[in-house]
Amino acid sequence: MEELKKLNIEQLLERISQIEFDKANLLKLTSIVLSGVGLVYVSKIWFFYKFFKKRNLKSPKYEFFFGNFRQILKNKNYSEVLRDWTKQYGKTYGYFEGHLPVIVTSDLDIIQEVFIKQSTNFSARKKGFLSRKDDDPNSDLFQSTKGRWKRMRMIMNPTFSSAKIRELGPILVNCADRLIDVLNKDGNEAEINVSEYFKRFTMDSIWNCAFGVDINMQFEKKNDYFSKCEEVFKYSFNLILPQYLGVYLHEFKEEILLILSLIMIFKSKFVDHNKLLPYFWLRTRIGEIVKKRLKQQDQKKKDYIQILLDANNGFNTKKSFDYGEIKKVLSPNEVEANLVLFMLAGYETTSTALSYSTHVLATHPDEQIRLHDEIISAFGNDLSLINSDSVQELEYLDWFVKEVLRFYPIGNSVVARRCTKKTTIKGIDIPVDTPIAVDVLSIHFDADLWGPHDPNEFYPPRHQIKRNPLAFMAFGNGPRNCIGMKFALIELKIALVKLIMNFEFLPKAYHKLNDIELIEGAVRSPKNGITVLLKKRKLF
Ligand code: HEM
Ligand SMILES: *[C@@H]1O[C@H](CO)[C@@H](O)[C@H](O)[C@H]1NC(C)=O
Ligand SMILES: *[C@@H]1O[C@H](CO)[C@@H](O)[C@H](O)[C@H]1NC(C)=O
Ligand SMILES: *[C@@H]1O[C@H](CO)[C@@H](O)[C@H](O)[C@H]1NC(C)=O
């Protein structure tokens, strides 16, 4: 059969080569083929644009080819744009990224179906501007789908259990102590941009907890690892050409990424490593660290790299490794990919949460007093009592952190799923590959869900009342929520306890209350960081 096919193609090619083409003919032929392909593509786009009408969903006015993407990209306030549209078009509506229809909802019944009840029918994330194939062996927990995702998540869930985080507690406390030391050195009675310090603190924590590698990036102002990881995020703010192509020609996202990767792999052989896209740079570094650790298997450490490598031990041959089946092993590629992921997912999110917290403290002196009182009555001045368990017993601090994340949710653009099995949700039929995004702001500021105290006010005690779990979307929801949630909350609490114990935060001069400008890329964060006046407290 194969032979026959080959023969036919060869014969065909021969025929074609025998036809005499002059240049004019060739030009004519190419233009006919191209316009044919173009016509098919354009009619396909037309077809896509009927998506919401067919389903009786409203949608904002769109431009042909661009959809609503230029509106979204213009001001870098995606969350606000979604909320604004919700006000105009109702709880469930749709918009277009290029010609890809995206359903948006803040209807908790629909979210319940998509994120929880039918989560197996929505076993993928909304694709990024560029993305890998669903079964790409290099994809990490965040990007993977279906059986691959399930296997990885089963292996990695215990990695983030309370028991594991307890083991990491002393490392986090140590990193927080360094944060206080650096702030003491640079910032007493001075207005400083704390965001910069918080980024270094969370990055330091991840490197220590994930890799057992201590690079001193809090004290060292110029640090390659730090600046590269930062750049990875900057790229998601300013799209590069391939990313635009990935949006507007979304059918070819995977191919565009593949070509880009091949160029990078080629470049990494010939070009200075520092000129590579930061993600590829990082991946190469992590690969080196993993190889090094594999060589020193005897001295086992208790960090994330070791836990993942232990899962890698069962990995023998390609043959025994069936992606469809749930086996408790990770391939070497997956170990590396997930280590990179921990860093990218854990560092800017958590440091941004600390920045928001500091802003709230500086603008709400009453909150600061209340937290300081709670901390002092729990620990006195005995710093040795502060650990990953004891900080979780501070009730008001817990409400405070949750209220910060309700008021300033950070990862809104990733709270979305993609349909992997055709289904119906509340009467709307959803074809495979349709993304459903959550309008987080509308939910977080819904008075029915968060009242009776005005949701537009910062008010931690509202968390005293048990709320609908779907009303809090800061870490997403369902089996695919943020795997690092517990880790992040403990890290935040340890840092906040130390910060509040050591410093008083005051607004900088001429600062208007609640007047921070936000910007949204991968995370939604204060555009210019947070600058506050630090005043050393007297420890007695
Ligand atoms: C305040 C800090 C953090 C915030 C606000 C945050 C937020 C989020 C959100 C909103 C999601 C999507 C959830 C969903 O789709 O339902 C997510 C997923 C994820 N987060 Fe976090 N995150 C934080 C910290 C961390 C940390 C410290 C780590 C790891 C060290 C981490 C690792 C992940 C991973 C791996 C996923 C993907 C999970 C999956 O697809 O199975 N995050 N995070
Ligand atoms: C997004 O930001 C721009 C510029 O700051 C502003 O004019 C616009 O109103 C914002 N959009 C929404 C929906 O808030
Ligand atoms: C403060 O630091 C953040 C994070 O490094 C940075 O993005 C921001 O531009 C800085 N703000 C100012 C006013 O320098
Ligand atoms: C997934 O969708 C199918 C329809 O394609 C439906 O029959 C099934 O009940 C859904 N799965 C769950 C868990 O609800």
XYZ file of C-alpha atoms and ligand atoms in Angstrom:
625
model
C 0.000 0.000 0.000
C 2.778 2.400 1.047
C 4.714 1.419 -2.074
C 1.733 2.129 -4.242
C 1.280 5.574 -2.734
C 4.907 6.439 -3.273
C 4.743 5.289 -6.841
C 1.718 7.376 -7.561
C 3.246 10.473 -6.088
C 6.457 9.908 -8.003
C 4.539 9.486 -11.218
C 2.547 12.568 -10.482
C 5.665 14.587 -9.829
C 7.144 13.359 -13.044
C 4.053 14.397 -14.950
C 4.128 17.798 -13.391
C 7.802 18.229 -14.179
C 7.092 17.407 -17.785
C 4.612 20.240 -18.162
C 6.454 23.244 -19.477
C 5.884 26.259 -17.313
C 6.714 29.687 -18.454
C 6.902 32.376 -15.817
C 3.497 33.844 -16.548
C 1.830 30.480 -16.169
C 3.596 29.842 -12.910
C 2.534 33.194 -11.551
C -1.041 32.573 -12.611
C -1.076 29.153 -11.032
C 0.363 30.330 -7.723
C -2.046 33.201 -7.514
C -4.981 30.907 -8.226
C -3.837 28.464 -5.549
C -3.127 31.229 -3.047
C -6.409 33.012 -3.585
C -8.172 29.664 -3.364
C -6.554 28.931 -0.017
C -7.227 32.507 1.068
C -10.865 32.243 0.102
C -11.295 29.040 2.068
C -9.629 30.644 5.078
C -11.713 33.811 4.874
C -14.936 31.852 4.612
C -13.825 29.857 7.591
C -13.340 33.100 9.506
C -16.851 34.258 8.465
C -18.192 31.023 9.767
C -16.455 31.471 13.136
C -17.942 34.941 13.546
C -21.421 33.421 13.591
C -20.591 31.480 16.749
C -22.374 33.653 19.307
C -25.388 34.558 17.170
C -26.060 30.868 16.684
C -26.028 30.401 20.440
C -28.062 33.465 21.283
C -25.205 35.022 23.217
C -24.496 38.725 23.052
C -21.084 39.979 22.109
C -19.340 43.343 21.770
C -18.777 44.825 18.296
C -15.763 43.262 16.625
C -13.473 44.035 13.707
C -13.153 41.461 10.953
C -9.906 39.477 11.359
C -8.882 41.207 14.635
C -12.055 40.389 16.529
C -11.984 42.238 19.858
C -8.320 41.606 20.434
C -7.124 45.133 19.745
C -9.563 46.493 22.317
C -8.259 43.991 24.837
C -4.624 44.606 24.162
C -4.750 48.385 24.013
C -4.934 49.347 27.678
C -3.642 46.202 29.341
C -6.687 46.024 31.589
C -8.217 42.704 30.496
C -10.052 42.115 33.787
C -11.689 45.546 33.650
C -12.658 45.089 30.018
C -14.390 41.787 30.833
C -16.207 43.401 33.761
C -17.263 46.306 31.588
C -18.677 43.949 28.957
C -20.493 41.966 31.647
C -22.282 45.172 32.623
C -23.385 45.639 29.023
C -24.038 42.095 27.829
C -24.960 40.157 30.960
C -23.401 37.371 33.008
C -22.595 35.172 30.014
C -21.491 36.524 26.643
C -18.722 36.075 24.104
C -15.905 37.973 22.440
C -13.409 37.177 19.677
C -9.626 36.858 19.904
C -8.872 37.215 16.233
C -11.630 34.933 15.005
C -11.504 32.562 17.978
C -14.741 32.790 19.988
C -14.212 33.017 23.745
C -17.169 32.587 26.092
C -17.008 34.759 29.225
C -19.042 34.085 32.320
C -19.551 35.180 35.898
C -22.532 32.859 36.332
C -21.646 30.518 39.196
C -23.925 27.758 37.848
C -21.958 27.667 34.619
C -18.661 27.842 36.499
C -19.821 24.966 38.698
C -20.410 22.865 35.574
C -17.222 23.823 33.734
C -14.746 23.863 36.622
C -16.177 21.097 38.792
C -19.008 18.836 37.595
C -17.864 18.520 33.982
C -14.198 19.206 34.606
C -13.301 16.079 32.618
C -15.023 17.643 29.597
C -12.926 20.783 30.139
C -9.605 19.161 30.731
C -7.493 21.912 29.149
C -6.618 25.537 29.767
C -7.443 28.323 27.385
C -4.485 28.385 25.003
C -1.865 31.102 25.301
C -0.949 33.317 22.349
C 1.419 30.565 21.306
C 0.998 27.059 22.560
C 2.282 23.552 22.295
C 0.347 20.639 20.877
C -1.893 19.063 23.484
C 0.251 15.937 23.686
C 3.648 17.650 23.440
C 6.106 15.748 25.666
C 7.627 19.058 26.796
C 4.457 20.512 28.249
C 4.203 21.160 31.971
C 1.331 20.780 34.428
C -0.074 24.167 33.475
C -0.180 23.488 29.730
C -0.975 19.784 29.636
C -4.400 18.293 29.040
C -6.525 15.226 29.712
C -4.641 12.081 30.822
C -1.242 13.767 30.815
C -2.509 16.504 33.099
C -4.203 14.000 35.394
C -1.067 11.886 35.756
C 1.136 14.909 36.491
C -1.347 16.426 38.906
C -1.632 13.115 40.799
C 2.135 12.945 41.148
C 2.496 16.586 42.077
C -0.420 17.069 44.489
C 1.478 15.429 47.390
C 4.415 17.708 46.567
C 2.330 20.632 47.755
C 0.689 18.925 50.721
C 0.705 20.505 54.183
C 3.276 17.974 55.357
C 5.703 18.847 52.550
C 5.236 22.560 53.098
C 5.960 22.073 56.799
C 9.357 20.664 55.809
C 9.991 23.762 53.728
C 8.836 26.122 56.510
C 12.316 26.851 57.938
C 13.584 27.754 54.455
C 10.751 30.241 54.006
C 11.381 31.742 57.454
C 15.045 32.098 56.567
C 14.238 33.882 53.297
C 11.845 36.217 55.121
C 14.584 37.047 57.633
C 16.820 38.036 54.760
C 14.064 40.271 53.400
C 13.906 42.061 56.758
C 17.714 42.383 56.823
C 17.841 43.952 53.361
C 14.986 46.311 54.160
C 16.698 47.308 57.416
C 19.835 48.060 55.478
C 18.173 50.064 52.689
C 14.920 51.322 53.942
C 14.641 52.651 57.476
C 12.803 55.988 57.511
C 13.004 56.045 53.738
C 10.507 55.864 50.919
C 11.286 52.689 49.069
C 9.844 50.654 46.241
C 9.043 47.471 48.143
C 7.908 45.589 45.011
C 11.494 45.153 43.900
C 12.405 43.622 47.289
C 9.366 41.343 47.310
C 10.226 39.979 43.891
C 13.671 39.060 45.071
C 12.240 37.520 48.231
C 9.794 35.232 46.400
C 12.357 34.291 43.788
C 14.843 33.479 46.547
C 12.201 31.316 48.273
C 11.405 29.377 45.117
C 15.024 28.729 44.235
C 15.689 27.485 47.733
C 12.520 25.423 48.097
C 12.439 24.046 44.580
C 16.106 23.471 43.817
C 17.908 23.646 47.113
C 20.009 26.308 45.409
C 20.939 29.409 47.356
C 21.987 32.211 45.015
C 21.832 35.171 47.374
C 19.647 37.153 45.027
C 18.192 39.339 47.739
C 21.463 41.040 48.593
C 23.053 40.862 45.182
C 21.481 43.571 43.046
C 22.752 42.259 39.721
C 21.848 38.631 39.450
C 21.480 36.820 36.145
C 18.943 34.285 37.348
C 16.781 37.001 38.780
C 16.837 39.262 35.750
C 16.165 36.468 33.264
C 13.147 35.217 35.172
C 11.849 38.754 35.287
C 12.199 39.075 31.533
C 10.106 36.000 30.918
C 7.200 37.997 32.293
C 8.002 41.148 30.386
C 7.490 39.269 27.129
C 3.921 38.555 28.034
C 3.339 42.315 28.345
C 4.747 43.269 24.991
C 3.763 40.789 22.363
C 6.319 39.900 19.756
C 5.371 39.253 16.144
C 4.983 35.454 16.426
C 2.575 35.976 19.308
C 0.389 38.270 17.218
C 0.419 35.689 14.452
C -0.568 33.071 17.011
C -3.629 35.103 17.965
C -4.806 36.117 14.511
C -4.066 32.767 12.857
C -4.976 30.707 15.889
C -5.205 27.479 13.897
C -1.417 27.675 13.492
C -0.364 28.550 17.051
C 1.429 25.261 17.460
C 3.298 25.421 14.186
C 4.412 28.996 14.836
C 5.739 28.012 18.254
C 7.479 25.011 16.748
C 9.273 27.170 14.208
C 10.190 29.668 16.918
C 11.542 26.844 19.097
C 13.591 25.442 16.240
C 15.103 28.868 15.644
C 15.935 29.098 19.354
C 17.489 25.648 19.463
C 19.552 26.545 16.429
C 20.548 29.856 17.983
C 21.462 28.251 21.319
C 24.193 26.362 19.482
C 25.709 29.404 17.832
C 24.636 32.534 19.644
C 25.528 33.913 23.048
C 23.101 32.358 25.552
C 22.119 35.733 26.877
C 20.556 36.642 23.569
C 18.043 33.811 23.700
C 14.412 34.336 24.617
C 14.431 34.237 28.424
C 12.223 31.173 28.614
C 14.710 29.135 26.606
C 17.594 30.502 28.643
C 15.884 29.437 31.848
C 15.036 26.014 30.518
C 18.682 25.418 29.631
C 19.866 26.459 33.117
C 17.306 24.230 34.835
C 18.351 21.336 32.613
C 21.910 21.758 33.877
C 20.790 21.775 37.509
C 18.715 18.619 37.004
C 21.646 16.804 35.381
C 23.920 17.820 38.231
C 21.464 16.537 40.803
C 21.041 13.238 38.980
C 24.785 12.691 39.368
C 24.685 13.253 43.149
C 21.733 10.952 43.821
C 23.311 9.709 47.061
C 22.921 12.909 49.118
C 19.162 13.274 48.926
C 17.744 16.663 49.734
C 14.145 17.394 50.635
C 13.275 19.936 47.966
C 10.901 19.909 44.999
C 13.558 18.847 42.524
C 14.147 15.683 44.560
C 10.462 14.878 44.839
C 10.046 15.177 41.090
C 13.211 13.182 40.395
C 11.920 10.430 42.661
C 8.842 10.265 40.460
C 11.236 10.045 37.531
C 12.852 6.894 38.971
C 10.054 4.676 37.697
C 10.697 5.968 34.203
C 12.501 3.227 32.308
C 11.996 2.979 28.606
C 9.850 4.837 26.156
C 7.906 1.617 25.721
C 6.681 1.354 29.277
C 5.564 4.954 29.149
C 2.041 5.300 27.908
C 0.784 8.868 27.918
C -2.848 7.803 27.903
C -2.498 5.653 30.959
C -2.144 6.975 34.470
C 1.250 5.775 35.622
C 3.008 7.433 38.483
C 6.082 8.489 36.588
C 7.405 11.685 35.076
C 9.688 11.789 32.056
C 12.969 13.719 32.390
C 11.546 16.408 30.108
C 8.544 16.771 32.360
C 10.703 17.131 35.460
C 12.518 20.056 33.878
C 9.408 21.646 32.443
C 7.627 21.565 35.795
C 10.576 23.033 37.676
C 10.577 25.977 35.287
C 6.840 26.218 35.826
C 7.115 26.402 39.631
C 9.330 29.383 39.313
C 7.261 31.200 36.734
C 3.976 30.497 38.494
C 5.209 31.151 41.985
C 7.314 34.218 41.906
C 5.524 37.180 40.404
C 2.114 36.111 41.711
C 3.239 35.901 45.323
C 5.406 39.018 45.246
C 2.546 40.991 43.711
C 0.274 39.805 46.531
C 2.838 41.145 49.004
C 2.932 44.478 47.174
C -0.849 44.831 47.331
C -0.788 43.862 51.020
C 1.750 46.572 51.753
C -0.308 49.131 49.869
C -3.370 48.234 51.926
C -1.366 48.424 55.160
C 0.009 51.844 54.313
C -3.409 53.212 53.407
C -5.335 51.522 56.261
C -3.544 52.273 59.550
C -6.377 50.588 61.472
C -5.676 47.288 59.716
C -2.035 47.601 60.610
C -2.817 48.128 64.285
C -5.204 45.190 64.343
C -2.679 42.848 62.695
C 0.185 44.061 64.861
C -1.911 43.414 67.976
C -2.779 39.907 66.826
C 0.843 39.103 66.017
C 2.203 40.487 69.283
C -0.355 38.671 71.391
C 0.488 35.409 69.642
C 4.277 35.642 69.613
C 5.275 38.464 71.957
C 8.701 39.227 70.689
C 9.812 35.625 70.512
C 10.752 35.332 66.872
C 11.474 31.622 67.215
C 7.737 30.976 67.527
C 7.157 32.027 63.935
C 6.860 29.006 61.678
C 4.669 27.613 58.928
C 2.156 26.207 61.438
C 1.891 29.083 63.868
C 1.257 31.733 61.209
C -1.765 29.749 60.054
C -3.386 30.154 63.443
C -3.661 33.927 63.123
C -7.313 34.384 62.244
C -7.349 38.043 61.330
C -4.232 37.667 59.206
C -6.018 34.903 57.287
C -8.996 37.179 56.597
C -6.664 39.994 55.693
C -4.750 37.970 53.099
C -7.959 36.621 51.597
C -9.423 40.113 51.446
C -6.298 41.414 49.695
C -6.687 38.668 47.087
C -10.409 39.293 46.713
C -9.883 43.023 46.349
C -6.833 42.693 44.103
C -7.087 39.336 42.313
C -3.854 38.618 40.445
C -4.114 35.731 37.997
C -7.487 36.482 36.399
C -6.531 35.818 32.808
C -5.670 32.169 33.519
C -8.939 31.378 35.274
C -10.326 29.759 32.134
C -10.872 26.318 30.654
C -11.009 24.842 27.163
C -13.545 22.273 26.077
C -12.024 18.860 25.321
C -15.292 16.975 24.796
C -18.318 18.442 23.063
C -21.030 19.090 25.608
C -23.899 21.346 26.657
C -23.763 23.779 29.566
C -27.022 25.348 30.691
C -28.450 24.934 27.206
C -25.416 26.375 25.399
C -23.779 23.816 23.150
C -20.007 23.969 23.436
C -17.819 22.511 20.679
C -14.363 21.100 21.344
C -11.605 23.711 21.757
C -13.926 26.531 22.837
C -12.404 28.508 25.714
C -14.581 29.619 28.629
C -13.095 32.475 30.647
C -14.226 33.689 34.054
C -14.891 37.367 34.695
C -13.243 37.377 38.111
C -13.848 41.028 39.011
C -17.615 40.818 38.566
C -17.657 37.868 40.954
C -15.285 39.363 43.526
C -17.287 42.591 43.724
C -20.758 41.049 43.632
C -22.760 42.311 46.621
C -24.995 39.218 46.571
C -21.968 37.014 47.081
C -19.918 39.227 49.388
C -22.369 41.505 51.227
C -23.853 42.859 53.368
C -20.728 45.003 53.849
C -20.045 46.955 50.623
C -17.723 44.794 48.460
C -16.025 47.952 47.194
C -14.610 48.509 50.645
C -11.640 46.652 52.043
C -13.122 44.719 54.952
C -11.383 41.505 56.128
C -14.094 40.388 58.613
C -16.388 39.570 55.690
C -14.404 36.308 55.437
C -15.746 35.304 58.834
C -18.970 34.264 57.091
C -18.777 31.095 55.024
C -19.201 32.058 51.363
C -19.875 30.099 48.200
C -16.436 28.633 47.378
C -16.912 29.733 43.759
C -17.171 33.360 44.885
C -13.414 33.381 45.598
C -11.513 32.978 42.342
C -8.046 34.244 43.282
C -6.647 30.708 42.995
C -9.207 29.436 40.524
C -11.406 26.509 41.511
C -12.032 22.784 41.135
C -9.496 19.975 40.621
C -7.380 22.223 38.410
C -7.060 25.160 40.800
C -3.706 26.650 41.804
C -1.551 23.797 43.045
C 0.685 26.248 44.917
C -2.121 27.873 46.916
C -1.142 26.534 50.340
C 2.510 27.232 49.677
C 1.719 30.790 48.559
C -0.551 31.539 51.537
C 2.045 30.324 54.027
C 4.831 32.202 52.300
C 2.699 35.359 52.342
C 1.793 34.964 55.990
C 5.349 34.340 57.144
C 6.555 37.398 55.256
C 3.707 39.602 56.491
C 4.188 38.598 60.125
C 7.883 39.465 59.936
C 7.223 42.698 58.048
C 4.502 43.937 60.394
C 6.551 43.000 63.456
C 9.544 44.968 62.212
C 8.101 47.932 60.355
C 5.333 50.419 60.267
C 4.187 51.215 56.736
C 3.188 54.755 55.925
C 1.938 56.149 52.637
C 4.522 58.104 50.732
C 4.138 61.866 50.669
C 1.368 63.317 48.456
C -0.064 59.872 47.930
C -3.794 59.756 47.318
C -5.581 56.918 49.074
C -6.312 53.852 46.930
C -4.738 55.565 44.003
C -2.697 52.858 42.333
C -2.586 52.279 38.642
C -2.750 48.634 37.642
C -1.429 46.871 34.574
C -2.259 43.374 33.415
C -0.145 40.900 31.513
C 0.240 37.375 32.824
C -0.514 38.886 36.236
C -2.421 41.994 37.234
C -0.126 44.188 39.278
C 0.611 47.791 40.302
C 2.054 49.500 37.251
C 4.801 51.352 39.091
C 5.254 48.948 41.961
C 4.382 50.071 45.489
C 6.419 52.730 47.205
C 5.886 53.278 50.921
C 7.621 54.946 53.815
C 9.162 52.353 56.124
C 9.513 53.101 59.803
C 11.378 50.677 62.029
C 9.300 49.510 64.980
C 10.878 49.227 68.374
C 11.035 45.582 69.359
C 10.896 45.369 73.135
C -0.521 34.533 45.529
C 0.050 33.671 44.751
C -0.617 32.911 43.632
C -1.751 33.201 42.925
C -2.676 34.404 43.090
C -1.945 32.120 41.974
C -3.003 32.041 41.088
C -3.246 30.974 40.248
C -4.412 30.838 39.424
C -5.572 31.831 39.354
C -4.312 29.666 38.751
C -5.327 29.084 37.755
C -6.321 28.237 38.529
C -7.464 27.730 37.702
O -7.363 27.697 36.466
O -8.511 27.321 38.282
C -3.057 29.052 39.139
C -2.579 27.844 38.661
C -1.359 27.317 39.000
N -0.477 27.802 39.957
Fe -0.745 29.449 41.094
N -0.922 31.214 42.100
C -0.087 31.649 43.098
C 1.060 31.031 43.563
C 1.574 29.862 43.061
C 2.774 29.199 43.533
C 3.635 29.680 44.687
C 2.973 28.101 42.730
C 4.039 27.027 42.753
C 5.139 27.031 43.364
C 1.888 28.073 41.781
C 1.728 27.107 40.804
C 0.622 26.985 39.985
C 0.458 25.920 39.011
C 1.462 24.801 38.735
C -0.792 26.114 38.401
C -1.428 25.237 37.310
C -2.197 24.100 37.962
C -2.801 23.117 36.963
O -3.018 23.470 35.797
O -3.057 21.961 37.370
N 1.066 29.151 42.007
N -2.440 29.869 40.072
C -8.815 50.526 30.468
O -7.814 51.524 30.607
C -8.018 52.688 29.834
C -6.811 53.572 30.001
O -6.431 53.653 31.332
C -9.307 53.386 30.237
O -9.510 54.526 29.440
C -10.449 52.408 30.052
O -11.640 53.001 30.492
C -10.173 51.119 30.814
N -11.226 50.187 30.488
C -12.076 49.741 31.392
C -13.132 48.832 30.890
O -12.014 50.033 32.562
C 9.313 49.525 41.501
O 9.724 48.179 41.287
C 8.957 47.483 40.346
C 9.374 46.030 40.371
O 10.720 45.858 40.142
C 9.128 48.144 38.984
O 8.371 47.480 38.019
C 8.689 49.595 39.081
O 8.911 50.257 37.870
C 9.400 50.307 40.205
N 8.767 51.604 40.386
C 9.442 52.747 40.418
C 8.637 53.975 40.665
O 10.644 52.807 40.253
C -19.371 15.381 29.402
O -20.127 15.643 28.249
C -20.935 14.562 27.807
C -21.546 14.960 26.507
O -20.550 15.013 25.538
C -21.977 14.256 28.863
O -22.774 13.171 28.463
C -21.270 13.922 30.156
O -22.216 13.763 31.185
C -20.298 15.035 30.541
N -19.504 14.612 31.654
C -19.796 14.908 32.902
C -18.848 14.418 33.931
O -20.774 15.578 33.185
